[in-house]
Structure formats: structure tokens, C-alpha cells
mmCIF file of C-alpha atoms (C1' of nucleotides) in Angstrom:
data_model
loop_
_atom_site.group_PDB
_atom_site.id
_atom_site.type_symbol
_atom_site.label_atom_id
_atom_site.label_comp_id
_atom_site.label_asym_id
_atom_site.label_seq_id
_atom_site.Cartn_x
_atom_site.Cartn_y
_atom_site.Cartn_z
ATOM 1 C CA UNK Y 1 -11.711 -0.061 -24.899
ATOM 2 C CA UNK Y 2 -9.752 2.251 -26.530
ATOM 3 C CA UNK Y 3 -8.398 2.071 -30.190
ATOM 4 C CA UNK Y 4 -4.529 2.850 -29.479
ATOM 5 C CA UNK Y 5 -4.076 -0.250 -27.459
ATOM 6 C CA UNK Y 6 -4.410 -3.714 -28.822
ATOM 7 C CA UNK Y 7 -7.361 -6.044 -27.918
ATOM 8 C CA UNK Y 8 -5.723 -9.158 -26.895
ATOM 9 C CA UNK Y 9 -7.438 -12.269 -25.295
ATOM 10 C CA UNK Y 10 -5.449 -11.549 -22.011
ATOM 11 C CA UNK Y 11 -6.506 -7.985 -22.014
ATOM 12 C CA UNK Y 12 -10.385 -8.733 -22.636
ATOM 13 C CA UNK Y 13 -10.386 -11.109 -20.194
ATOM 14 C CA UNK Y 14 -8.926 -9.187 -17.388
ATOM 15 C CA UNK Y 15 -11.172 -6.450 -18.252
ATOM 16 C CA UNK Y 16 -14.411 -8.622 -18.071
ATOM 17 C CA UNK Y 17 -13.143 -10.456 -14.857
ATOM 18 C CA UNK Y 18 -12.826 -6.938 -13.313
ATOM 19 C CA UNK Y 19 -16.077 -5.711 -14.636
ATOM 20 C CA UNK Y 20 -17.958 -8.642 -13.468
ATOM 21 C CA UNK Y 21 -16.295 -8.838 -10.008
ATOM 22 C CA UNK Y 22 -17.534 -6.859 -6.798
ATOM 23 C CA UNK Y 23 -14.306 -7.636 -4.853
ATOM 24 C CA UNK Y 24 -12.137 -5.145 -6.035
ATOM 25 C CA UNK Y 25 -9.515 -7.970 -6.718
ATOM 26 C CA UNK Y 26 -5.651 -7.607 -6.320
ATOM 27 C CA UNK Y 27 -3.202 -8.140 -9.266
ATOM 28 C CA UNK Y 28 -2.579 -11.654 -7.921
ATOM 29 C CA UNK Y 29 -6.478 -12.328 -7.421
ATOM 30 C CA UNK Y 30 -6.685 -11.723 -11.082
ATOM 31 C CA UNK Y 31 -3.803 -13.785 -12.189
ATOM 32 C CA UNK Y 32 -5.180 -16.792 -10.061
ATOM 33 C CA UNK Y 33 -8.685 -16.410 -11.198
ATOM 34 C CA UNK Y 34 -7.735 -16.218 -14.883
ATOM 35 C CA UNK Y 35 -4.748 -18.989 -14.741
ATOM 36 C CA UNK Y 36 -7.361 -21.848 -15.308
ATOM 37 C CA UNK Y 37 -8.222 -20.191 -18.712
ATOM 38 C CA UNK Y 38 -4.875 -18.911 -19.533
ATOM 39 C CA UNK Y 39 -2.510 -21.160 -18.144
ATOM 40 C CA UNK Y 40 0.547 -19.334 -19.529
ATOM 41 C CA UNK Y 41 -0.188 -15.828 -18.765
ATOM 42 C CA UNK Y 42 2.237 -14.320 -16.293
ATOM 43 C CA UNK Y 43 1.675 -12.005 -13.338
ATOM 44 C CA UNK Y 44 3.634 -9.100 -15.029
ATOM 45 C CA UNK Y 45 1.202 -9.206 -17.889
ATOM 46 C CA UNK Y 46 -1.819 -8.473 -15.307
ATOM 47 C CA UNK Y 47 0.277 -5.652 -13.906
ATOM 48 C CA UNK Y 48 1.123 -4.291 -17.320
ATOM 49 C CA UNK Y 49 -2.566 -4.494 -18.420
ATOM 50 C CA UNK Y 50 -3.757 -2.779 -15.231
ATOM 51 C CA UNK Y 51 -1.610 -0.123 -15.986
ATOM 52 C CA UNK Y 52 -2.493 0.403 -19.291
ATOM 53 C CA UNK Y 53 -6.240 0.231 -18.398
ATOM 54 C CA UNK Y 54 -5.335 3.029 -15.746
ATOM 55 C CA UNK Y 55 -3.885 5.144 -18.425
ATOM 56 C CA UNK Y 56 -6.984 4.671 -20.595
ATOM 57 C CA UNK Y 57 -9.123 5.512 -17.601
ATOM 58 C CA UNK Y 58 -10.794 2.335 -17.571
ATOM 59 C CA UNK Y 59 -9.613 1.124 -14.257
ATOM 60 C CA UNK Y 60 -9.086 2.807 -11.042
ATOM 61 C CA UNK Y 61 -6.401 1.774 -8.494
ATOM 62 C CA UNK Y 62 -7.950 1.664 -4.993
ATOM 63 C CA UNK Y 63 -5.765 2.643 -2.197
ATOM 64 C CA UNK Y 64 -7.122 1.259 0.608
ATOM 65 C CA UNK Y 65 -5.437 -1.743 1.556
ATOM 66 C CA UNK Y 66 -1.681 -1.349 2.834
ATOM 67 C CA UNK Y 67 -0.285 -4.497 1.575
ATOM 68 C CA UNK Y 68 -1.367 -4.287 -2.200
ATOM 69 C CA UNK Y 69 -2.967 -2.300 -4.657
ATOM 70 C CA UNK Y 70 -6.782 -3.219 -5.446
ATOM 71 C CA UNK Y 71 -8.679 -2.411 -8.745
ATOM 72 C CA UNK Y 72 -11.942 -1.258 -9.852
ATOM 73 C CA UNK Y 73 -13.582 -1.200 -13.146
ATOM 74 C CA UNK Y 74 -16.830 0.555 -11.910
ATOM 75 C CA UNK Y 75 -17.909 3.160 -14.493
ATOM 76 C CA UNK Y 76 -19.743 5.465 -11.877
ATOM 77 C CA UNK Y 77 -17.962 7.081 -9.014
ATOM 78 C CA UNK Y 78 -18.710 5.466 -5.790
ATOM 79 C CA UNK Y 79 -17.211 4.869 -2.183
ATOM 80 C CA UNK Y 80 -16.119 2.152 -0.036
ATOM 81 C CA UNK Y 81 -16.611 0.225 3.055
ATOM 82 C CA UNK Y 82 -13.240 -1.092 3.950
ATOM 83 C CA UNK Y 83 -13.049 -4.031 6.708
ATOM 84 C CA UNK Y 84 -9.884 -3.403 8.998
ATOM 85 C CA UNK Y 85 -9.595 -7.111 9.624
ATOM 86 C CA UNK Y 86 -9.875 -8.978 6.512
ATOM 87 C CA UNK Y 87 -9.737 -5.873 4.074
ATOM 88 C CA UNK Y 88 -12.918 -6.832 2.151
ATOM 89 C CA UNK Y 89 -14.347 -3.799 0.290
ATOM 90 C CA UNK Y 90 -17.938 -3.185 -0.337
ATOM 91 C CA UNK Y 91 -19.463 -0.392 -2.461
ATOM 92 C CA UNK Y 92 -21.381 2.385 -1.515
ATOM 93 C CA UNK Y 93 -23.295 3.734 -4.263
ATOM 94 C CA UNK Y 94 -24.621 6.866 -2.996
ATOM 95 C CA UNK Y 95 -22.807 10.110 -3.914
ATOM 96 C CA UNK Y 96 -21.958 12.770 -1.089
ATOM 97 C CA UNK Y 97 -22.026 16.538 -1.683
ATOM 98 C CA UNK Y 98 -18.705 17.359 0.064
ATOM 99 C CA UNK Y 99 -16.607 20.445 -1.211
ATOM 100 C CA UNK Y 100 -13.695 22.513 0.185
ATOM 101 C CA UNK Y 101 -13.996 26.301 0.162
ATOM 102 C CA UNK Y 102 -11.194 27.508 -1.781
ATOM 103 C CA UNK Y 103 -9.515 28.787 1.393
ATOM 104 C CA UNK Y 104 -9.329 25.142 2.560
ATOM 105 C CA UNK Y 105 -7.556 23.675 -0.708
ATOM 106 C CA UNK Y 106 -4.223 24.647 -0.013
ATOM 107 C CA UNK Y 107 -3.787 25.201 -3.739
ATOM 108 C CA UNK Y 108 -4.642 22.008 -4.591
ATOM 109 C CA UNK Y 109 -6.481 21.109 -7.899
ATOM 110 C CA UNK Y 110 -8.964 18.505 -6.791
ATOM 111 C CA UNK Y 111 -10.264 15.751 -9.603
ATOM 112 C CA UNK Y 112 -11.379 13.514 -7.490
ATOM 113 C CA UNK Y 113 -12.786 12.551 -3.883
ATOM 114 C CA UNK Y 114 -12.931 9.294 -2.353
ATOM 115 C CA UNK Y 115 -14.395 8.229 1.035
ATOM 116 C CA UNK Y 116 -13.505 5.226 2.898
ATOM 117 C CA UNK Y 117 -16.005 4.101 5.762
ATOM 118 C CA UNK Y 118 -13.464 1.866 7.667
ATOM 119 C CA UNK Y 119 -14.815 -0.744 10.216
ATOM 120 C CA UNK Y 120 -15.443 -4.328 10.610
ATOM 121 C CA UNK Y 121 -17.355 -6.367 8.267
ATOM 122 C CA UNK Y 122 -20.064 -8.969 9.754
ATOM 123 C CA UNK Y 123 -18.006 -11.838 9.193
ATOM 124 C CA UNK Y 124 -15.041 -10.469 11.251
ATOM 125 C CA UNK Y 125 -17.358 -8.747 13.793
ATOM 126 C CA UNK Y 126 -18.643 -12.459 14.640
ATOM 127 C CA UNK Y 127 -14.997 -13.620 14.733
ATOM 128 C CA UNK Y 128 -14.210 -11.003 17.060
ATOM 129 C CA UNK Y 129 -17.208 -11.998 19.708
ATOM 130 C CA UNK Y 130 -15.753 -15.618 19.250
ATOM 131 C CA UNK Y 131 -12.384 -14.444 20.609
ATOM 132 C CA UNK Y 132 -13.961 -12.397 23.210
ATOM 133 C CA UNK Y 133 -16.023 -15.068 24.350
ATOM 134 C CA UNK Y 134 -13.322 -17.587 24.571
ATOM 135 C CA UNK Y 135 -11.294 -15.136 26.768
ATOM 136 C CA UNK Y 136 -14.366 -14.906 28.965
ATOM 137 C CA UNK Y 137 -14.422 -18.781 29.200
ATOM 138 C CA UNK Y 138 -10.638 -18.917 30.069
ATOM 139 C CA UNK Y 139 -10.760 -16.441 32.576
ATOM 140 C CA UNK O 1 2.421 7.619 25.790
ATOM 141 C CA UNK O 2 1.249 4.274 27.738
ATOM 142 C CA UNK O 3 2.681 2.785 30.619
ATOM 143 C CA UNK O 4 2.660 -0.905 29.381
ATOM 144 C CA UNK O 5 5.386 -0.247 26.886
ATOM 145 C CA UNK O 6 8.718 0.860 27.587
ATOM 146 C CA UNK O 7 10.242 4.674 26.825
ATOM 147 C CA UNK O 8 13.231 4.313 24.817
ATOM 148 C CA UNK O 9 15.065 7.291 23.359
ATOM 149 C CA UNK O 10 14.105 5.984 20.004
ATOM 150 C CA UNK O 11 10.314 5.726 20.881
ATOM 151 C CA UNK O 12 10.505 9.225 22.176
ATOM 152 C CA UNK O 13 12.126 10.559 19.256
ATOM 153 C CA UNK O 14 9.902 9.118 16.808
ATOM 154 C CA UNK O 15 6.731 10.201 18.540
ATOM 155 C CA UNK O 16 8.198 13.659 18.844
ATOM 156 C CA UNK O 17 9.323 13.773 15.461
ATOM 157 C CA UNK O 18 5.646 12.556 14.063
ATOM 158 C CA UNK O 19 3.955 15.079 16.410
ATOM 159 C CA UNK O 20 5.673 17.935 15.066
ATOM 160 C CA UNK O 21 5.492 17.203 11.524
ATOM 161 C CA UNK O 22 3.139 18.124 8.981
ATOM 162 C CA UNK O 23 4.082 16.122 5.994
ATOM 163 C CA UNK O 24 2.795 12.724 7.263
ATOM 164 C CA UNK O 25 6.239 11.046 6.536
ATOM 165 C CA UNK O 26 6.972 7.493 5.767
ATOM 166 C CA UNK O 27 8.910 5.171 7.864
ATOM 167 C CA UNK O 28 12.071 5.618 5.696
ATOM 168 C CA UNK O 29 11.394 9.381 6.059
ATOM 169 C CA UNK O 30 11.496 9.358 9.670
ATOM 170 C CA UNK O 31 14.573 6.898 9.645
ATOM 171 C CA UNK O 32 16.459 9.258 7.626
ATOM 172 C CA UNK O 33 15.154 12.357 9.703
ATOM 173 C CA UNK O 34 16.396 10.883 12.981
ATOM 174 C CA UNK O 35 19.472 8.965 11.928
ATOM 175 C CA UNK O 36 21.708 12.053 12.530
ATOM 176 C CA UNK O 37 20.676 11.791 16.080
ATOM 177 C CA UNK O 38 20.461 8.234 16.216
ATOM 178 C CA UNK O 39 23.157 6.871 13.879
ATOM 179 C CA UNK O 40 22.811 3.304 15.060
ATOM 180 C CA UNK O 41 19.126 3.269 14.868
ATOM 181 C CA UNK O 42 17.837 0.827 12.270
ATOM 182 C CA UNK O 43 14.942 0.994 9.933
ATOM 183 C CA UNK O 44 13.019 -2.005 11.259
ATOM 184 C CA UNK O 45 13.152 -0.443 14.658
ATOM 185 C CA UNK O 46 11.289 2.513 13.171
ATOM 186 C CA UNK O 47 8.688 -0.017 11.784
ATOM 187 C CA UNK O 48 8.497 -1.862 15.196
ATOM 188 C CA UNK O 49 7.952 1.231 16.742
ATOM 189 C CA UNK O 50 5.211 2.419 14.665
ATOM 190 C CA UNK O 51 3.521 -0.848 14.782
ATOM 191 C CA UNK O 52 3.805 -0.373 18.678
ATOM 192 C CA UNK O 53 2.237 3.014 18.530
ATOM 193 C CA UNK O 54 -0.391 1.845 16.366
ATOM 194 C CA UNK O 55 -1.264 -0.830 18.616
ATOM 195 C CA UNK O 56 -1.816 2.153 21.252
ATOM 196 C CA UNK O 57 -3.867 4.137 19.165
ATOM 197 C CA UNK O 58 -0.969 6.979 19.207
ATOM 198 C CA UNK O 59 -0.579 6.676 15.519
ATOM 199 C CA UNK O 60 -2.509 6.262 12.303
ATOM 200 C CA UNK O 61 -1.030 4.576 9.292
ATOM 201 C CA UNK O 62 -2.541 6.594 6.363
ATOM 202 C CA UNK O 63 -3.383 4.610 3.268
ATOM 203 C CA UNK O 64 -3.049 7.067 0.342
ATOM 204 C CA UNK O 65 0.389 6.118 -1.273
ATOM 205 C CA UNK O 66 0.049 3.260 -3.051
ATOM 206 C CA UNK O 67 3.964 2.628 -2.675
ATOM 207 C CA UNK O 68 4.485 3.019 1.144
ATOM 208 C CA UNK O 69 2.548 3.681 4.320
ATOM 209 C CA UNK O 70 2.634 7.041 5.597
ATOM 210 C CA UNK O 71 2.130 7.692 9.633
ATOM 211 C CA UNK O 72 0.052 10.511 11.118
ATOM 212 C CA UNK O 73 0.223 11.207 14.823
ATOM 213 C CA UNK O 74 -2.401 14.149 14.854
ATOM 214 C CA UNK O 75 -4.917 13.573 17.803
ATOM 215 C CA UNK O 76 -7.870 15.189 16.212
ATOM 216 C CA UNK O 77 -9.691 13.155 13.273
ATOM 217 C CA UNK O 78 -9.091 15.034 10.054
ATOM 218 C CA UNK O 79 -9.138 14.419 6.304
ATOM 219 C CA UNK O 80 -6.564 14.769 3.552
ATOM 220 C CA UNK O 81 -5.552 16.551 0.485
ATOM 221 C CA UNK O 82 -3.344 13.876 -1.614
ATOM 222 C CA UNK O 83 -1.338 15.150 -4.626
ATOM 223 C CA UNK O 84 -1.533 12.168 -7.222
ATOM 224 C CA UNK O 85 1.788 13.437 -8.694
ATOM 225 C CA UNK O 86 4.214 13.799 -5.790
ATOM 226 C CA UNK O 87 2.058 12.188 -3.100
ATOM 227 C CA UNK O 88 2.451 15.469 -1.033
ATOM 228 C CA UNK O 89 -0.567 15.403 1.845
ATOM 229 C CA UNK O 90 -1.970 18.345 3.226
ATOM 230 C CA UNK O 91 -4.474 18.048 6.234
ATOM 231 C CA UNK O 92 -8.163 19.203 5.761
ATOM 232 C CA UNK O 93 -9.221 20.295 9.463
ATOM 233 C CA UNK O 94 -13.076 20.513 8.738
ATOM 234 C CA UNK O 95 -15.384 17.860 9.740
ATOM 235 C CA UNK O 96 -17.902 16.318 7.572
ATOM 236 C CA UNK O 97 -21.255 15.264 8.462
ATOM 237 C CA UNK O 98 -21.638 12.103 6.487
ATOM 238 C CA UNK O 99 -23.271 8.932 7.649
ATOM 239 C CA UNK O 100 -24.663 5.875 5.945
ATOM 240 C CA UNK O 101 -28.317 4.469 6.383
ATOM 241 C CA UNK O 102 -28.320 1.008 8.237
ATOM 242 C CA UNK O 103 -29.289 -0.201 4.828
ATOM 243 C CA UNK O 104 -26.236 1.056 3.023
ATOM 244 C CA UNK O 105 -23.752 -0.381 5.547
ATOM 245 C CA UNK O 106 -23.759 -4.092 4.220
ATOM 246 C CA UNK O 107 -23.420 -5.292 7.873
ATOM 247 C CA UNK O 108 -20.228 -3.509 8.471
ATOM 248 C CA UNK O 109 -19.658 -1.816 12.028
ATOM 249 C CA UNK O 110 -18.022 1.664 10.845
ATOM 250 C CA UNK O 111 -15.547 3.098 13.216
ATOM 251 C CA UNK O 112 -13.789 5.628 11.174
ATOM 252 C CA UNK O 113 -14.397 7.685 8.087
ATOM 253 C CA UNK O 114 -11.568 9.022 6.079
ATOM 254 C CA UNK O 115 -12.024 11.447 3.077
ATOM 255 C CA UNK O 116 -9.254 11.983 0.519
ATOM 256 C CA UNK O 117 -9.423 14.941 -2.090
ATOM 257 C CA UNK O 118 -7.185 13.663 -4.545
ATOM 258 C CA UNK O 119 -5.720 16.266 -7.110
ATOM 259 C CA UNK O 120 -2.571 18.188 -7.797
ATOM 260 C CA UNK O 121 -0.652 20.490 -5.520
ATOM 261 C CA UNK O 122 0.236 23.819 -6.633
ATOM 262 C CA UNK O 123 4.018 22.693 -7.350
ATOM 263 C CA UNK O 124 2.916 19.816 -9.435
ATOM 264 C CA UNK O 125 0.179 22.034 -11.280
ATOM 265 C CA UNK O 126 2.860 24.459 -12.386
ATOM 266 C CA UNK O 127 4.854 21.607 -14.007
ATOM 267 C CA UNK O 128 2.245 19.513 -15.586
ATOM 268 C CA UNK O 129 4.600 17.798 -18.056
ATOM 269 C CA UNK O 130 6.037 15.946 -15.471
ATOM 270 C CA UNK O 131 2.822 14.737 -14.109
ATOM 271 C CA UNK O 132 2.535 12.275 -16.879
ATOM 272 C CA UNK O 133 5.675 10.852 -16.428
ATOM 273 C CA UNK O 134 5.177 10.148 -12.789
ATOM 274 C CA UNK O 135 2.458 8.088 -10.881
ATOM 275 C CA UNK O 136 -1.028 7.908 -12.541
ATOM 276 C CA UNK O 137 -4.020 7.286 -10.681
ATOM 277 C CA UNK O 138 -6.774 8.503 -12.877
ATOM 278 C CA UNK O 139 -4.998 11.761 -13.317
ATOM 279 C "C1'" DG J 1 16.338 -10.411 37.314
ATOM 280 C "C1'" DT J 2 12.734 -10.283 33.624
ATOM 281 C "C1'" DG J 3 10.792 -9.231 29.650
ATOM 282 C "C1'" DT J 4 10.971 -5.655 26.121
ATOM 283 C "C1'" DT J 5 13.459 -3.448 22.656
ATOM 284 C "C1'" DT J 6 17.035 -2.882 19.662
ATOM 285 C "C1'" DG J 7 19.801 -3.625 15.371
ATOM 286 C "C1'" DC J 8 21.369 -6.571 11.858
ATOM 287 C "C1'" DA J 9 20.869 -9.936 8.168
ATOM 288 C "C1'" DA J 10 18.031 -12.508 5.982
ATOM 289 C "C1'" DA J 11 13.580 -13.487 4.293
ATOM 290 C "C1'" DT J 12 8.974 -12.361 2.398
ATOM 291 C "C1'" DC J 13 6.100 -9.777 -0.602
ATOM 292 C "C1'" DT J 14 4.298 -6.474 -4.112
ATOM 293 C "C1'" DT J 15 5.348 -4.249 -8.078
ATOM 294 C "C1'" DT J 16 8.613 -2.998 -12.004
ATOM 295 C "C1'" DT J 17 11.846 -3.614 -15.512
ATOM 296 C "C1'" DG J 18 14.846 -5.809 -19.345
ATOM 297 C "C1'" DC J 19 14.648 -8.367 -22.863
ATOM 298 C "C1'" DA J 20 13.653 -11.879 -26.573
ATOM 299 C "C1'" DT J 21 9.792 -14.073 -28.568
ATOM 300 C "C1'" DG J 22 5.338 -13.645 -30.486
ATOM 301 C "C1'" DA J 23 1.298 -11.488 -32.179
ATOM 302 C "C1'" DA J 24 -2.088 -7.420 -33.520
ATOM 303 C "C1'" DT J 25 -2.720 -3.899 -36.723
ATOM 304 C "C1'" DA P 1 6.662 -4.608 -41.568
ATOM 305 C "C1'" DT P 2 6.130 -2.004 -37.507
ATOM 306 C "C1'" DT P 3 4.847 -1.572 -33.262
ATOM 307 C "C1'" DC P 4 2.964 -3.160 -28.998
ATOM 308 C "C1'" DA P 5 1.942 -7.083 -25.774
ATOM 309 C "C1'" DT P 6 3.392 -11.450 -23.649
ATOM 310 C "C1'" DG P 7 6.219 -14.127 -20.421
ATOM 311 C "C1'" DC P 8 10.230 -15.292 -18.077
ATOM 312 C "C1'" DA P 9 13.656 -13.915 -14.772
ATOM 313 C "C1'" DA P 10 15.831 -10.994 -12.231
ATOM 314 C "C1'" DA P 11 15.757 -6.542 -9.951
ATOM 315 C "C1'" DA P 12 13.876 -3.048 -6.936
ATOM 316 C "C1'" DG P 13 11.284 -1.254 -2.842
ATOM 317 C "C1'" DA P 14 8.704 -1.853 1.353
ATOM 318 C "C1'" DT P 15 7.902 -4.493 5.506
ATOM 319 C "C1'" DT P 16 8.329 -8.448 8.498
ATOM 320 C "C1'" DT P 17 11.018 -11.764 10.881
ATOM 321 C "C1'" DG P 18 14.766 -14.401 13.748
ATOM 322 C "C1'" DC P 19 17.701 -13.896 16.693
ATOM 323 C "C1'" DA P 20 21.698 -12.397 20.132
ATOM 324 C "C1'" DA P 21 22.825 -8.576 22.672
ATOM 325 C "C1'" DA P 22 21.521 -4.412 25.163
ATOM 326 C "C1'" DC P 23 18.379 -1.871 28.153
ATOM 327 C "C1'" DA P 24 14.224 -0.204 30.748
ATOM 328 C "C1'" DC P 25 11.488 -1.537 34.207
#
DNA sequence: GTGTTTGCAAATCTTTTGCATGAAT
DNA sequence: ATTCATGCAAAAGATTTGCAAACAC
């Protein structure tokens, strides 16, 4: 962590939780997970801390869930599998060489690329099958 | 458009506006753009219609802006350049061959892949001072 | 006529903000 | 002592929902 910002127990706990977590939790997820250890911690503190971490470059805000932001503390760039049904996110560790020709960039200065593989996770796939089967049974 | 759903003037106007628009507008953008022609149209109608179009597969909800959904009626799959400062979106027409090994898919059934090139558009580059005051996403 | 769509208001949900208190440097 | 962080409540924005009236089929 940076020296400019203060090391509070809440910040340490949030950073630790995010680092050890593979689920790319939302602010609410983090809040709920830590409220046993920090019963007085507020949700706005979670938001404040996440914003501060983003400014320091420690945390990335993932934009893959239309309903809420998800957060990622992984140090190396990577990509994601996103379930369109339950919004589960899994990491794809591989790096892809994708680059645009200067003529394709439309004047943009590209600083990062993100690849989302959208689909259905195994749990939601079997749910789908169940629904399908039920329909067939009902006629 | 489909036969199952009814052809109302509002729906036709929304579809037409989205098809002729390169800016990937938000629901609010669409609402404002059409309220001259449809002074009584409500914002929730815009949302309802967009949801119906998504169900029919006519429109895609883009998840690139953490503050609001953006909509795209383009028929061909394509990718996007996204400005991290002003959230302008530009299309990248090229197709990229990116595929995961079965061992990398984590049990997901992939139905679509989306590549976002994140950076700064030319307008925002020329006034970098403002960038810091605006949204931050690993800027 | 029937069932869908519209439009309005109210509700819900996520995220931000203002401000007083408390804590880290 | 100064400055930054916390926590609470309230505000702000985006999206959804309930429902009666209007309209497409």
C-alpha cells in the first residue's frame, strides 16, 4: 500500500479480503463479509476505501455486471469469463496478443484491454437443462 | 422486428434511432432525443422497449459504463474503444480470433466475446487536466 | 374483444455526499 | 496539531414495478 494514505484496520481488511477472494465481489459483498469482524463498519466506508485503492492503482473496478460494480485486486492483467445468468466471474489467466492498427484506434490512446468471454457457467447450464426438461414434461 | 410483439410508434422510433446512431446511447439519451417527437413518452417506456428488444435479440446492452447501460443495435458483432474519461464509445469493426482451450473455460459455455480497448479519446487527451477530476478506472 | 403497451408515480437499488466525530501521522 | 478516515443519514441516479387507461392486433 501507498504511504500517502493511512493504514486503518478497515482498509487492511478490505485489501486482504479482496486479495484472497476469487469471486470479484461487489462493495456490498465485501461489506457483508467483513461486518462480523467490523460490526460498525459502514457501507460508505467500503465505497470510500475502494475508490482510494483505485486511485492508488491497487484495485480495478470491473464493469461486467450491469447492476453493480465488481472489484479485483489481482496484480497481473487477466481476462474474465462472465456468466450471463448468475453473473459469476472466473479468471482467464492467459494473455492475448490483440492490437489495433493506428488507423483503427480512432484517435484513442489505449491503456488497457479487457476481454470478456460471456456465456453460462456450469451451474446455470444445468439449471437451464432442468427448466427445459420441465417444459418438455409439461407438454 | 418480430411478429410476436406489437409495432407501436414509440418502439419503431426507438429502434430507428438506435440503428442510425453511432454513439451507443443510454436510455436517458434515447429518451431525450425522442421527446421532441414524442412529448408524452415516458422514460420507463424506453426501458421497457429496450428490454423487449433485448429479449428479441435486436439490441445488445453494453456493459462498459459503470454508471449506466448503453445500447447497441448493430447487427454484426464488433468490439469497442471506450474513453475512460468521458465514456465515449467507438466501434472496432475488426474480428479477432481469440479462443480458449477447453481446459481454460472453467465449465462455461461461451456464447459471445467482447473486447474493450480502454483508454482516452482524442478530445480528452488534449485536456488531460480534467481527466483526473473525472471518473477513474486505472487511468 | 383480448392482451400488450403506455405513462405516471412510487419503489428499489447502487453509489455518492455532507458533516461531525474519531484516529493516524 | 493537522489531516485524513470513519460512520451515519440523506441525496442522487439508474432502473424496475404496479396499475389504470389507451392502443395494436
